[in-house]
């Protein structure tokens, strides 16, 4: 019997979407308001899903206290109230789109979660825009 447990988290962060080879006009055409040279913020909402088997001893799939601590260390502490372009090394040369942020989060979680579990990352950049990445 396989099922999925979810833990929600939240962070506020600033970013700018741009290609440095393009001028501000071209960046605005492609990335819109998210290319503002002075950065802007989003309230990111995150749902981490962990899929696997229930441990018959505990009835847990995974200890949610442990999962919450890993999300804090890997996502909330390094991303919350940060400028993603400037302060998060993963985005030094990668546009911090919601797609790329979800992939970075998935990779960081994968490094910390036992390989017997599957991981999914659902990340909202706005209440209406979100992505789901599960490593495929
Ligand atoms: Ni934006």
GROMACS .gro file of C-alpha atoms and ligand atoms in nm:
model
  137
    1UNK     CA    1   0.000   0.000   0.000
    2UNK     CA    2   0.166   0.319  -0.120
    3UNK     CA    3   0.047   0.668  -0.039
    4UNK     CA    4   0.172   1.026  -0.026
    5UNK     CA    5   0.204   1.262   0.268
    6UNK     CA    6   0.242   1.635   0.215
    7UNK     CA    7   0.404   1.912   0.411
    8UNK     CA    8   0.333   2.274   0.323
    9UNK     CA    9   0.583   2.554   0.360
   10UNK     CA   10   0.616   2.916   0.263
   11UNK     CA   11   0.885   3.166   0.178
   12UNK     CA   12   0.904   3.522   0.053
   13UNK     CA   13   1.180   3.597  -0.192
   14UNK     CA   14   1.288   3.855  -0.448
   15UNK     CA   15   1.401   3.779  -0.798
   16UNK     CA   16   1.460   3.915  -1.144
   17UNK     CA   17   1.410   3.713  -1.462
   18UNK     CA   18   1.646   3.823  -1.738
   19UNK     CA   19   1.915   3.723  -1.981
   20UNK     CA   20   2.220   3.938  -1.941
   21UNK     CA   21   2.284   3.924  -2.317
   22UNK     CA   22   1.953   4.106  -2.378
   23UNK     CA   23   1.875   4.474  -2.320
   24UNK     CA   24   1.597   4.585  -2.083
   25UNK     CA   25   1.342   4.618  -2.368
   26UNK     CA   26   1.395   4.262  -2.489
   27UNK     CA   27   1.391   4.130  -2.133
   28UNK     CA   28   1.063   4.312  -2.066
   29UNK     CA   29   0.908   4.166  -2.385
   30UNK     CA   30   0.997   3.812  -2.276
   31UNK     CA   31   0.974   3.823  -1.897
   32UNK     CA   32   0.733   4.113  -1.840
   33UNK     CA   33   0.722   4.267  -1.495
   34UNK     CA   34   0.943   3.988  -1.361
   35UNK     CA   35   1.234   4.148  -1.552
   36UNK     CA   36   1.224   4.467  -1.342
   37UNK     CA   37   1.597   4.555  -1.302
   38UNK     CA   38   1.537   4.651  -0.937
   39UNK     CA   39   1.388   4.310  -0.847
   40UNK     CA   40   1.046   4.237  -0.692
   41UNK     CA   41   0.904   3.983  -0.452
   42UNK     CA   42   0.674   3.682  -0.455
   43UNK     CA   43   0.504   3.488  -0.176
   44UNK     CA   44   0.598   3.133  -0.267
   45UNK     CA   45   0.382   2.850  -0.139
   46UNK     CA   46   0.539   2.505  -0.137
   47UNK     CA   47   0.394   2.156  -0.102
   48UNK     CA   48   0.642   1.871  -0.066
   49UNK     CA   49   0.494   1.526  -0.125
   50UNK     CA   50   0.667   1.211   0.000
   51UNK     CA   51   0.542   0.879  -0.140
   52UNK     CA   52   0.615   0.535  -0.006
   53UNK     CA   53   0.502   0.256   0.223
   54UNK     CA   54   0.372   0.289   0.577
   55UNK     CA   55   0.608   0.168   0.848
   56UNK     CA   56   0.411  -0.106   1.027
   57UNK     CA   57   0.582  -0.026   1.360
   58UNK     CA   58   0.480   0.341   1.370
   59UNK     CA   59   0.195   0.377   1.122
   60UNK     CA   60   0.393   0.665   0.971
   61UNK     CA   61   0.508   0.689   0.611
   62UNK     CA   62   0.774   0.940   0.720
   63UNK     CA   63   0.818   1.133   1.043
   64UNK     CA   64   0.670   1.474   0.958
   65UNK     CA   65   0.881   1.642   1.227
   66UNK     CA   66   1.190   1.523   1.043
   67UNK     CA   67   1.047   1.628   0.704
   68UNK     CA   68   0.960   1.974   0.841
   69UNK     CA   69   1.314   2.019   0.971
   70UNK     CA   70   1.466   1.920   0.634
   71UNK     CA   71   1.238   2.169   0.452
   72UNK     CA   72   1.342   2.437   0.699
   73UNK     CA   73   1.712   2.369   0.647
   74UNK     CA   74   1.702   2.321   0.268
   75UNK     CA   75   1.438   2.575   0.162
   76UNK     CA   76   1.313   2.816   0.427
   77UNK     CA   77   1.647   2.910   0.583
   78UNK     CA   78   1.835   2.962   0.253
   79UNK     CA   79   1.547   3.120   0.050
   80UNK     CA   80   1.316   3.311   0.287
   81UNK     CA   81   1.357   3.691   0.266
   82UNK     CA   82   1.645   3.648   0.023
   83UNK     CA   83   1.720   3.786  -0.320
   84UNK     CA   84   1.735   3.461  -0.516
   85UNK     CA   85   1.957   3.599  -0.796
   86UNK     CA   86   2.215   3.744  -0.559
   87UNK     CA   87   2.202   3.538  -0.239
   88UNK     CA   88   2.126   3.184  -0.354
   89UNK     CA   89   2.422   3.028  -0.536
   90UNK     CA   90   2.203   2.791  -0.743
   91UNK     CA   91   2.060   3.096  -0.926
   92UNK     CA   92   2.384   3.279  -0.991
   93UNK     CA   93   2.372   3.163  -1.356
   94UNK     CA   94   2.020   3.017  -1.371
   95UNK     CA   95   1.704   3.225  -1.409
   96UNK     CA   96   1.500   3.189  -1.087
   97UNK     CA   97   1.176   3.100  -1.266
   98UNK     CA   98   0.918   2.903  -1.071
   99UNK     CA   99   1.019   2.603  -1.286
  100UNK     CA  100   1.387   2.629  -1.196
  101UNK     CA  101   1.317   2.699  -0.829
  102UNK     CA  102   1.104   2.382  -0.810
  103UNK     CA  103   1.386   2.177  -0.966
  104UNK     CA  104   1.644   2.319  -0.724
  105UNK     CA  105   1.416   2.241  -0.429
  106UNK     CA  106   1.356   1.886  -0.555
  107UNK     CA  107   1.731   1.824  -0.592
  108UNK     CA  108   1.799   1.955  -0.241
  109UNK     CA  109   1.524   1.736  -0.095
  110UNK     CA  110   1.642   1.432  -0.294
  111UNK     CA  111   1.986   1.466  -0.133
  112UNK     CA  112   1.828   1.448   0.216
  113UNK     CA  113   1.537   1.200   0.180
  114UNK     CA  114   1.589   0.822   0.182
  115UNK     CA  115   1.586   0.680  -0.172
  116UNK     CA  116   1.302   0.441  -0.078
  117UNK     CA  117   1.068   0.744  -0.106
  118UNK     CA  118   0.953   0.932  -0.417
  119UNK     CA  119   0.942   1.312  -0.392
  120UNK     CA  120   0.715   1.567  -0.556
  121UNK     CA  121   0.750   1.944  -0.537
  122UNK     CA  122   0.452   2.171  -0.600
  123UNK     CA  123   0.551   2.536  -0.599
  124UNK     CA  124   0.316   2.834  -0.632
  125UNK     CA  125   0.467   3.165  -0.744
  126UNK     CA  126   0.126   3.334  -0.738
  127UNK     CA  127  -0.213   3.197  -0.630
  128UNK     CA  128  -0.277   3.107  -0.995
  129UNK     CA  129   0.068   3.008  -1.126
  130UNK     CA  130   0.236   2.692  -1.004
  131UNK     CA  131   0.448   2.400  -1.119
  132UNK     CA  132   0.481   2.038  -1.013
  133UNK     CA  133   0.814   1.856  -1.046
  134UNK     CA  134   0.872   1.498  -0.945
  135UNK     CA  135   1.217   1.431  -1.083
  136UNK     CA  136   1.123   1.308  -1.430
  137LIG    NI1  137   0.851   3.753  -1.062
   0.00000   0.00000   0.00000
